[in-house]
Short mmCIF file of C-alpha atoms in Angstrom, two decimals:
data_model
loop_
_atom_site.label_atom_id
_atom_site.label_comp_id
_atom_site.label_asym_id
_atom_site.label_seq_id
_atom_site.Cartn_x
_atom_site.Cartn_y
_atom_site.Cartn_z
CA MET M 1 -21.14 -51.18 -24.70
CA ASP M 2 -20.69 -53.32 -27.80
CA VAL M 3 -18.10 -54.33 -30.35
CA PRO M 4 -18.06 -51.57 -33.03
CA ALA M 5 -19.66 -53.42 -35.97
CA HIS M 6 -19.30 -50.29 -38.13
CA LEU M 7 -15.52 -50.71 -38.05
CA LEU M 8 -15.43 -54.39 -39.04
CA ASN M 9 -14.28 -55.53 -42.48
CA LYS M 10 -14.43 -52.12 -44.12
CA SER M 11 -12.17 -49.14 -44.76
CA VAL M 12 -12.95 -46.20 -42.48
CA LYS M 13 -11.41 -42.76 -42.99
CA CYS M 14 -10.61 -41.37 -39.57
CA ALA M 15 -10.17 -37.85 -38.24
CA CYS M 16 -6.69 -38.90 -37.11
CA GLY M 17 -5.60 -38.94 -40.76
CA MET M 18 -5.41 -42.70 -41.15
CA THR M 19 -7.72 -44.99 -43.07
CA HIS M 20 -8.42 -47.88 -40.71
CA PHE M 21 -9.25 -51.36 -41.90
CA VAL M 22 -10.06 -54.16 -39.47
CA PRO M 23 -10.37 -57.41 -41.47
CA ILE M 24 -12.61 -59.13 -38.93
CA GLU M 25 -15.98 -60.05 -40.39
CA GLU M 26 -17.99 -61.04 -37.34
CA VAL M 27 -17.87 -61.04 -33.53
CA ALA M 28 -20.50 -63.04 -31.64
CA VAL M 29 -20.84 -63.53 -27.87
CA HIS M 30 -23.90 -65.66 -27.07
CA HIS M 31 -25.01 -68.75 -25.24
CA ASP M 32 -24.75 -71.87 -27.50
CA VAL M 33 -22.59 -69.94 -29.94
CA GLN M 34 -21.77 -73.10 -31.95
CA TYR M 35 -25.00 -72.59 -33.90
CA LEU M 36 -23.87 -69.16 -35.06
CA MET M 37 -20.45 -70.58 -35.89
CA ALA M 38 -21.94 -73.26 -38.13
CA GLU M 39 -24.00 -70.64 -39.96
CA TYR M 40 -20.89 -68.53 -40.50
CA LEU M 41 -18.86 -71.50 -41.77
CA GLU M 42 -21.67 -72.39 -44.18
CA ARG M 43 -21.72 -68.84 -45.54
CA LYS M 44 -17.96 -69.00 -46.07
CA LYS M 45 -18.30 -72.43 -47.72
CA TYR M 46 -15.70 -73.86 -45.36
CA ARG M 47 -15.96 -77.65 -45.05
CA ASN M 48 -12.53 -78.88 -43.92
CA LEU M 49 -11.58 -77.52 -40.52
CA LEU M 50 -8.57 -77.89 -38.23
CA LEU M 51 -9.43 -77.43 -34.55
CA VAL M 52 -6.46 -76.44 -32.35
CA ALA M 53 -6.80 -76.57 -28.56
CA ASP M 54 -5.00 -77.65 -25.41
CA SER M 55 -6.26 -80.34 -23.06
CA ASN M 56 -8.19 -77.88 -20.92
CA THR M 57 -9.90 -75.92 -23.67
CA PHE M 58 -10.73 -79.08 -25.60
CA GLU M 59 -12.60 -80.39 -22.55
CA VAL M 60 -14.29 -77.06 -21.83
CA PHE M 61 -15.63 -76.39 -25.33
CA GLY M 62 -13.52 -77.98 -28.06
CA ALA M 63 -14.97 -81.50 -27.81
CA ARG M 64 -18.55 -80.20 -27.85
CA LEU M 65 -17.76 -77.97 -30.82
CA GLU M 66 -16.04 -80.80 -32.70
CA ARG M 67 -19.04 -83.13 -32.22
CA TYR M 68 -21.55 -80.49 -33.26
CA LEU M 69 -19.63 -79.50 -36.39
CA GLN M 70 -19.11 -83.12 -37.40
CA ASP M 71 -22.81 -83.84 -36.87
CA THR M 72 -23.60 -80.81 -39.02
CA GLY M 73 -21.53 -82.18 -41.91
CA PHE M 74 -18.14 -80.54 -41.49
CA ASN M 75 -14.85 -82.43 -41.63
CA VAL M 76 -12.89 -81.65 -38.47
CA GLY M 77 -9.25 -82.51 -37.82
CA THR M 78 -7.71 -81.81 -34.43
CA CYS M 79 -4.39 -80.60 -33.07
CA ILE M 80 -4.50 -80.97 -29.29
CA PHE M 81 -1.61 -79.90 -27.06
CA SER M 82 -1.35 -82.28 -24.11
CA GLU M 83 -0.10 -79.58 -21.73
CA ARG M 84 -2.58 -78.48 -19.08
CA HIS M 85 -0.21 -75.82 -17.80
CA GLY M 86 2.89 -74.08 -19.08
CA LEU M 87 2.23 -74.18 -22.83
CA LEU M 88 4.36 -71.47 -24.49
CA PRO M 89 4.00 -69.66 -27.84
CA ASP M 90 7.45 -70.85 -28.86
CA GLU M 91 9.24 -72.55 -31.73
CA ALA M 92 8.04 -76.04 -30.75
CA GLY M 93 4.39 -74.97 -30.63
CA VAL M 94 4.61 -73.26 -34.02
CA GLN M 95 6.19 -76.37 -35.51
CA LYS M 96 3.38 -78.60 -34.24
CA VAL M 97 0.58 -76.38 -35.57
CA THR M 98 2.36 -75.86 -38.89
CA GLN M 99 2.84 -79.60 -39.41
CA GLN M 100 -0.88 -80.19 -38.80
CA ILE M 101 -1.85 -77.43 -41.23
CA GLU M 102 0.39 -78.95 -43.91
CA SER M 103 -0.98 -82.47 -43.32
CA ALA M 104 -4.28 -81.83 -45.16
CA ASP M 105 -6.12 -79.30 -47.32
CA PHE M 106 -7.87 -77.30 -44.60
CA ASP M 107 -10.14 -74.35 -45.40
CA THR M 108 -9.59 -72.64 -42.06
CA VAL M 109 -8.29 -73.22 -38.53
CA LEU M 110 -10.34 -72.89 -35.34
CA ALA M 111 -8.25 -71.63 -32.40
CA VAL M 112 -10.17 -72.92 -29.36
CA GLY M 113 -8.60 -71.35 -26.30
CA SER M 114 -7.21 -68.08 -25.09
CA GLY M 115 -3.77 -66.46 -25.19
CA VAL M 116 -1.18 -69.05 -26.17
CA ILE M 117 -3.44 -71.08 -28.46
CA ASN M 118 -4.49 -67.96 -30.35
CA ASP M 119 -0.93 -66.67 -30.68
CA LEU M 120 0.31 -70.03 -31.99
CA VAL M 121 -2.53 -70.28 -34.51
CA ARG M 122 -2.36 -66.61 -35.50
CA TYR M 123 1.38 -66.80 -36.17
CA SER M 124 1.30 -70.19 -37.91
CA THR M 125 -1.67 -69.45 -40.19
CA PHE M 126 -0.22 -66.07 -41.15
CA HIS M 127 2.97 -67.72 -42.35
CA GLN M 128 0.97 -70.46 -44.11
CA GLY M 129 -1.34 -67.99 -45.86
CA LEU M 130 -4.45 -69.47 -44.22
CA GLN M 131 -7.30 -67.71 -42.41
CA TYR M 132 -8.33 -68.68 -38.89
CA ILE M 133 -11.25 -68.19 -36.51
CA ALA M 134 -10.84 -67.40 -32.81
CA VAL M 135 -13.07 -69.40 -30.46
CA ALA M 136 -12.60 -67.80 -27.06
CA THR M 137 -12.88 -69.92 -23.92
CA ALA M 138 -12.06 -67.23 -21.34
CA PRO M 139 -12.09 -63.42 -21.05
CA SER M 140 -8.42 -63.64 -20.20
CA MET M 141 -6.47 -61.43 -22.62
CA ASP M 142 -6.70 -58.68 -25.23
CA GLY M 143 -5.17 -60.57 -28.13
CA TYR M 144 -8.23 -62.20 -29.68
CA ALA M 145 -8.72 -59.42 -32.25
CA SER M 146 -5.09 -58.39 -32.59
CA ASN M 147 -3.06 -58.56 -35.78
CA MET M 148 0.09 -59.15 -33.75
CA ALA M 149 1.29 -62.39 -32.17
CA ALA M 150 3.00 -62.35 -28.77
CA MET M 151 5.63 -65.04 -29.24
CA GLN M 152 8.56 -66.27 -27.18
CA PHE M 153 11.59 -67.12 -29.30
CA ASP M 154 14.96 -67.87 -27.73
CA GLY M 155 13.30 -67.07 -24.40
CA LEU M 156 12.62 -63.46 -25.38
CA LYS M 157 9.10 -62.09 -25.70
CA VAL M 158 8.69 -60.70 -29.21
CA THR M 159 5.69 -59.10 -30.88
CA SER M 160 5.49 -60.53 -34.39
CA LYS M 161 3.46 -59.32 -37.35
CA ALA M 162 0.57 -61.67 -38.07
CA HIS M 163 -3.12 -61.26 -38.92
CA PRO M 164 -6.36 -60.99 -36.96
CA PRO M 165 -8.97 -63.73 -37.13
CA GLN M 166 -11.69 -63.67 -39.76
CA ALA M 167 -14.24 -63.98 -36.98
CA ILE M 168 -14.44 -64.30 -33.19
CA PHE M 169 -16.96 -66.47 -31.38
CA ALA M 170 -17.43 -66.91 -27.64
CA ASP M 171 -19.99 -68.89 -25.68
CA LEU M 172 -21.09 -66.62 -22.83
CA SER M 173 -21.72 -69.57 -20.51
CA VAL M 174 -18.17 -70.80 -21.09
CA LEU M 175 -16.78 -67.31 -20.38
CA MET M 176 -18.78 -67.05 -17.15
CA ASP M 177 -17.59 -70.48 -16.00
CA ALA M 178 -13.92 -69.81 -16.76
CA PRO M 179 -11.53 -70.32 -13.83
CA PHE M 180 -11.37 -67.22 -11.67
CA GLU M 181 -7.65 -66.91 -12.37
CA LEU M 182 -8.50 -66.37 -16.05
CA LEU M 183 -11.05 -63.68 -15.16
CA GLN M 184 -8.33 -62.07 -13.04
CA SER M 185 -5.93 -62.33 -15.96
CA GLY M 186 -8.30 -60.61 -18.38
CA PHE M 187 -9.07 -57.95 -15.81
CA GLY M 188 -5.37 -57.37 -15.22
CA ASP M 189 -4.66 -57.19 -18.95
CA LEU M 190 -7.46 -54.67 -19.49
CA ILE M 191 -6.81 -52.54 -16.41
CA GLY M 192 -3.15 -52.20 -17.42
CA LYS M 193 -4.32 -50.12 -20.36
CA VAL M 194 -4.69 -47.16 -18.01
CA ILE M 195 -0.89 -47.13 -18.10
CA SER M 196 -0.46 -47.83 -21.82
CA LEU M 197 -2.89 -45.01 -22.63
CA SER M 198 -0.99 -42.71 -20.26
CA ASP M 199 2.30 -43.62 -21.96
CA TRP M 200 0.66 -42.85 -25.32
CA LEU M 201 -0.48 -39.44 -24.06
CA LEU M 202 3.08 -38.64 -22.95
CA ALA M 203 4.48 -39.59 -26.35
CA LYS M 204 1.77 -37.61 -28.16
CA ASP M 205 2.13 -34.42 -26.17
CA PHE M 206 5.89 -34.50 -25.65
CA TYR M 207 7.09 -35.79 -29.03
CA GLY M 208 4.13 -35.60 -31.40
CA GLU M 209 3.63 -39.35 -31.77
CA HIS M 210 0.64 -40.15 -33.99
CA PHE M 211 -2.55 -40.37 -31.95
CA CYS M 212 -6.03 -41.63 -32.81
CA GLN M 213 -8.87 -40.52 -30.55
CA GLN M 214 -11.20 -43.21 -31.90
CA SER M 215 -8.73 -45.97 -31.04
CA TYR M 216 -8.11 -44.37 -27.65
CA ASN M 217 -11.85 -44.29 -26.90
CA LEU M 218 -12.30 -47.91 -27.95
CA VAL M 219 -9.92 -48.86 -25.16
CA SER M 220 -10.77 -46.26 -22.51
CA GLU M 221 -14.57 -46.56 -22.46
CA PRO M 222 -14.86 -50.28 -21.57
CA LEU M 223 -11.81 -49.86 -19.33
CA SER M 224 -13.60 -47.21 -17.29
CA TYR M 225 -16.70 -49.45 -17.11
CA ILE M 226 -14.85 -52.50 -15.86
CA ILE M 227 -12.92 -50.54 -13.21
CA LYS M 228 -16.22 -49.24 -11.83
CA ASN M 229 -17.83 -52.70 -11.98
CA ALA M 230 -15.01 -54.82 -10.56
CA ALA M 231 -17.25 -56.05 -7.72
CA HIS M 232 -19.88 -57.28 -10.22
CA LEU M 233 -17.19 -59.00 -12.25
CA GLU M 234 -15.85 -60.71 -9.14
CA ARG M 235 -19.33 -62.21 -8.68
CA ARG M 236 -19.34 -63.38 -12.35
CA ASP M 237 -22.29 -61.17 -13.25
CA SER M 238 -23.10 -61.95 -16.90
CA LYS M 239 -23.20 -58.29 -17.99
CA SER M 240 -19.82 -57.60 -16.39
CA VAL M 241 -18.21 -60.74 -17.83
CA LYS M 242 -19.48 -59.78 -21.27
CA GLY M 243 -18.27 -56.22 -20.62
CA LEU M 244 -14.79 -57.48 -19.79
CA PHE M 245 -14.68 -59.62 -22.92
CA THR M 246 -15.97 -56.74 -25.06
CA GLY M 247 -13.29 -54.47 -23.63
CA LEU M 248 -10.61 -57.01 -24.48
CA ILE M 249 -11.97 -57.43 -28.02
CA ASN M 250 -12.21 -53.68 -28.55
CA SER M 251 -8.62 -53.34 -27.37
CA GLY M 252 -7.56 -55.81 -30.04
CA ILE M 253 -9.57 -53.90 -32.63
CA ALA M 254 -7.83 -50.68 -31.57
CA MET M 255 -4.48 -52.37 -32.14
CA ALA M 256 -5.59 -53.65 -35.54
CA MET M 257 -6.76 -50.14 -36.47
CA MET M 258 -3.37 -48.66 -35.60
CA GLY M 259 -1.33 -51.53 -37.03
CA HIS M 260 0.59 -51.86 -33.76
CA SER M 261 -0.02 -52.40 -30.06
CA ARG M 262 0.58 -48.83 -28.80
CA PRO M 263 -2.97 -48.30 -27.42
CA CYS M 264 -2.77 -51.44 -25.30
CA SER M 265 0.83 -52.10 -24.35
CA GLY M 266 3.14 -49.78 -22.48
CA SER M 267 5.47 -49.86 -19.51
CA GLU M 268 3.17 -52.23 -17.59
CA HIS M 269 3.47 -54.82 -20.37
CA HIS M 270 7.21 -54.27 -20.65
CA CYS M 271 7.53 -55.25 -16.98
CA SER M 272 5.54 -58.41 -17.65
CA HIS M 273 7.70 -59.26 -20.66
CA PHE M 274 10.82 -58.77 -18.54
CA TRP M 275 9.45 -61.14 -15.91
CA ASP M 276 8.74 -63.71 -18.61
CA LEU M 277 12.38 -63.47 -19.63
CA MET M 278 13.45 -63.96 -16.01
CA ALA M 279 11.26 -67.06 -15.82
CA TYR M 280 12.81 -68.41 -19.02
CA LYS M 281 16.25 -67.85 -17.47
CA GLY M 282 15.15 -69.84 -14.41
CA HIS M 283 15.14 -66.93 -11.94
CA ARG M 284 11.42 -67.33 -11.14
CA GLY M 285 8.42 -69.41 -12.15
CA HIS M 286 6.15 -68.63 -15.08
CA ALA M 287 2.96 -66.76 -14.16
CA SER M 288 -0.21 -65.57 -15.85
CA HIS M 289 0.36 -62.64 -18.20
CA GLY M 290 -2.67 -60.76 -16.91
CA LEU M 291 -1.76 -61.23 -13.26
CA GLN M 292 1.72 -59.91 -14.05
CA VAL M 293 0.28 -56.92 -15.91
CA GLY M 294 -2.15 -56.22 -13.07
CA TYR M 295 0.67 -56.33 -10.52
CA ALA M 296 2.89 -54.15 -12.73
CA THR M 297 0.04 -51.66 -13.06
CA ARG M 298 0.16 -51.05 -9.31
CA TRP M 299 3.82 -50.05 -9.63
CA MET M 300 3.38 -47.98 -12.77
CA THR M 301 0.57 -46.06 -11.08
CA ARG M 302 3.07 -45.22 -8.35
CA PHE M 303 5.58 -43.93 -10.91
CA TYR M 304 2.86 -41.80 -12.48
CA ARG M 305 1.93 -40.37 -9.07
CA ASP M 306 5.58 -39.31 -8.76
CA VAL M 307 5.43 -37.73 -12.23
CA LEU M 308 2.34 -35.75 -11.26
CA HIS M 309 4.25 -34.30 -8.29
CA LEU M 310 7.04 -32.84 -10.45
CA ASP M 311 7.23 -29.05 -10.41
CA SER M 312 8.08 -28.83 -14.10
CA VAL M 313 9.45 -30.67 -17.13
CA GLN M 314 12.93 -29.90 -18.43
CA GLU M 315 14.64 -30.49 -21.76
CA PRO M 316 15.46 -34.23 -21.65
CA VAL M 317 18.95 -35.63 -21.49
CA PRO M 318 19.82 -36.98 -24.99
CA PHE M 319 19.22 -40.71 -25.27
CA VAL M 320 22.11 -42.70 -26.74
CA VAL M 321 22.77 -46.41 -27.11
CA SER M 322 26.21 -46.50 -25.52
CA ASP M 323 28.95 -49.08 -25.95
CA SER M 324 28.55 -50.03 -22.29
CA PHE M 325 24.82 -50.70 -22.82
CA GLN M 326 25.54 -52.88 -25.84
CA GLN M 327 28.09 -54.86 -23.83
CA PHE M 328 25.53 -55.28 -21.04
CA ALA M 329 22.88 -56.37 -23.56
CA HIS M 330 25.10 -59.13 -24.94
CA ARG M 331 25.91 -60.35 -21.41
CA PHE M 332 22.37 -60.20 -20.09
CA TYR M 333 20.10 -60.93 -23.06
CA GLY M 334 22.31 -63.42 -24.85
CA ALA M 335 20.74 -64.50 -28.14
CA GLY M 336 18.16 -61.71 -27.82
CA ALA M 337 20.75 -58.94 -27.50
CA ASP M 338 20.68 -57.85 -31.13
CA GLU M 339 16.92 -57.34 -31.03
CA VAL M 340 17.19 -55.32 -27.82
CA ILE M 341 19.95 -53.14 -29.29
CA GLN M 342 17.92 -52.63 -32.47
CA ALA M 343 14.87 -51.57 -30.43
CA GLN M 344 16.88 -49.06 -28.42
CA THR M 345 18.62 -47.74 -31.52
CA ALA M 346 15.23 -47.20 -33.16
CA LYS M 347 14.04 -45.38 -30.03
CA SER M 348 17.18 -43.22 -30.05
CA HIS M 349 16.62 -42.25 -33.70
CA TRP M 350 12.94 -41.47 -33.09
CA LEU M 351 13.71 -39.26 -30.10
CA LYS M 352 16.41 -37.45 -32.06
CA GLU M 353 14.13 -36.85 -35.03
CA SER M 354 11.08 -35.83 -32.95
CA PRO M 355 11.54 -32.39 -31.36
CA PHE M 356 10.67 -32.28 -27.67
CA GLN M 357 7.50 -30.19 -27.31
CA ALA M 358 7.17 -29.75 -23.55
CA GLN M 359 10.07 -27.57 -22.44
CA GLU M 360 9.36 -25.86 -19.13
CA LEU M 361 5.97 -27.56 -18.82
CA THR M 362 4.55 -26.78 -15.38
CA ASN M 363 2.96 -29.15 -12.89
CA GLU M 364 -0.41 -27.86 -14.04
CA GLY M 365 0.56 -28.71 -17.61
CA LEU M 366 1.54 -32.25 -16.59
CA HIS M 367 -1.84 -32.74 -14.96
CA SER M 368 -3.50 -31.48 -18.14
CA VAL M 369 -1.59 -33.98 -20.31
CA LEU M 370 -2.57 -36.91 -18.09
CA GLN M 371 -6.06 -35.71 -17.13
CA PRO M 372 -7.85 -38.28 -19.37
CA THR M 373 -6.43 -41.18 -17.34
CA THR M 374 -5.93 -39.62 -13.90
CA THR M 375 -9.39 -40.50 -12.58
CA MET M 376 -9.01 -44.13 -13.60
CA MET M 377 -5.59 -44.27 -11.93
CA GLN M 378 -7.17 -43.09 -8.69
CA GLN M 379 -9.65 -46.01 -8.83
CA LEU M 380 -7.14 -48.70 -9.77
CA GLU M 381 -5.94 -49.86 -6.38
CA ASN M 382 -9.42 -50.64 -5.08
CA ALA M 383 -10.44 -52.44 -8.28
CA LEU M 384 -7.30 -54.59 -8.27
CA THR M 385 -7.90 -55.48 -4.64
CA VAL M 386 -11.54 -56.41 -5.32
CA MET M 387 -10.33 -58.82 -8.01
CA SER M 388 -7.74 -60.25 -5.58
CA ILE M 389 -4.76 -59.30 -7.73
CA SER M 390 -1.94 -59.39 -5.23
CA SER M 391 0.10 -56.41 -4.14
CA GLU M 392 2.83 -58.69 -2.78
CA PRO M 393 5.91 -59.33 -4.98
CA GLU M 394 6.29 -62.80 -3.47
CA SER M 395 3.07 -63.86 -5.21
CA LEU M 396 4.95 -63.63 -8.52
CA GLU M 397 8.31 -64.80 -7.13
CA LEU M 398 9.76 -61.32 -7.48
CA SER M 399 12.58 -60.35 -5.14
CA GLU M 400 13.55 -56.78 -4.32
CA GLU M 401 16.62 -57.19 -6.53
CA LEU M 402 14.52 -58.45 -9.43
CA LEU M 403 12.05 -55.59 -9.09
CA ARG M 404 14.89 -53.07 -9.22
CA LEU M 405 16.31 -54.79 -12.29
CA THR M 406 12.85 -54.69 -13.88
CA PHE M 407 12.38 -50.96 -13.38
CA GLU M 408 15.87 -50.30 -14.72
CA HIS M 409 15.66 -52.49 -17.82
CA ALA M 410 12.06 -53.30 -18.81
CA LYS M 411 12.27 -50.36 -21.22
CA ASP M 412 15.12 -52.14 -23.03
CA LEU M 413 12.73 -54.62 -24.61
CA ARG M 414 10.81 -52.25 -26.90
CA SER M 415 11.39 -49.11 -28.93
CA ARG M 416 8.21 -47.56 -27.51
CA TYR M 417 8.44 -44.38 -25.41
CA THR M 418 7.01 -44.83 -21.90
CA VAL M 419 7.07 -43.23 -18.48
CA PHE M 420 10.40 -45.00 -17.83
CA ASP M 421 11.95 -43.14 -20.78
CA PHE M 422 10.39 -39.88 -19.63
CA LEU M 423 11.90 -40.23 -16.16
CA GLU M 424 15.28 -41.23 -17.57
CA GLY M 425 15.23 -38.19 -19.85
CA GLN M 426 14.52 -36.00 -16.85
CA GLY M 427 17.44 -37.57 -14.97
CA LEU M 428 15.03 -38.91 -12.34
CA LEU M 429 14.64 -42.61 -13.08
CA ALA M 430 17.27 -43.87 -10.60
CA GLU M 431 15.83 -41.70 -7.82
CA MET M 432 12.26 -42.83 -8.53
CA ILE M 433 13.33 -46.49 -8.59
CA ASP M 434 15.05 -46.04 -5.21
CA ARG M 435 11.83 -44.58 -3.79
CA ALA M 436 9.74 -47.40 -5.23
CA VAL M 437 11.98 -50.15 -3.89
CA LEU M 438 12.25 -48.42 -0.52
CA SER M 439 8.46 -48.50 -0.25
CA LEU M 440 8.67 -52.30 0.06
CA HIS M 441 10.03 -51.75 3.56
CA ALA M 442 7.34 -49.29 4.63
CA SER M 443 5.33 -50.53 7.58
#
């Protein structure tokens, strides 16, 4: 299982009807990867480099990389965030990186870190018209290869257009030594794609949403591998750690191929985004994205089990963005209300313009639609437990009330069709939420 070199930095005509182009030139995962980095930088004729890191990632790999590159003849400036915990991809972070970029004539930027560092650099360099290189320090998230930046503006998680890195480098020893919480986070982020792929299958078969089998396979194949090898990953086996990282990179490539995050972000991510918003509002503490996605995946698997027990599928109730919803959005989302309303309006228009294709679908038909992901769903609970991703809401400071609110409104945050929208269209969402919340009290 490798990164698909045949898809990198070239136009590829696909059977799905799209011509995919992934503008990433090189991906390297090796021990002592700084040597390969220097060779790449020489080939690109880059001499003036800005290295962006936080205190942790600078200690783990950034300082060593800076020394080696300087000794090799490169000019290296640094932008180090002092935060060891709680750094956010927000307006203040963008401002700091942008000011450093504008302070000198840099050829490229090295993003040494994982999620937040890469999102800050990806967003800032895109708006400055400057390329960047991702230097991964943990197999903790799927965004390394993505052309989208997961930002947090006005407290609301937003997915902003950006660009992927020119190249991705990771030192395998550094990945293997990453804190276990970061391995858990990457595992949670990857395993959640069982749900995002299932949501994509629903949208494809029910409404004819564009679907790419090649992108789907890029995500599903390493996902299946890592679910089966969770015990090896828990022991930090080098093959499994590299397999996790490859799966995360391939997920990012799948997103870049499609030009959006549909293959890798569905209802499980929407729950996580909603919890981020609740943390910003002060209702709970901030938590790891991957741990949140892993926990949400447990719940979404439950909702899908309920879907697979339906006798049939009926013509959905028309989806409208009502005046009462807009009033709620302004009360609840504040400055982010307009974006929420726009997302739901876009969803409403798409559903209206896309004829429903599954009238009177039987239970057997439902199983057929979801068959590609059903086996993985059946293996999820054990894999999550092996990786010690909690099944207790208290671990993420989630009350029963907050869980109910999540299941009711996580779908507000994006225009993407998910299992939440399916259940609402069937008139079953409230009932299924009641069942889910009631299960918290089961002995």
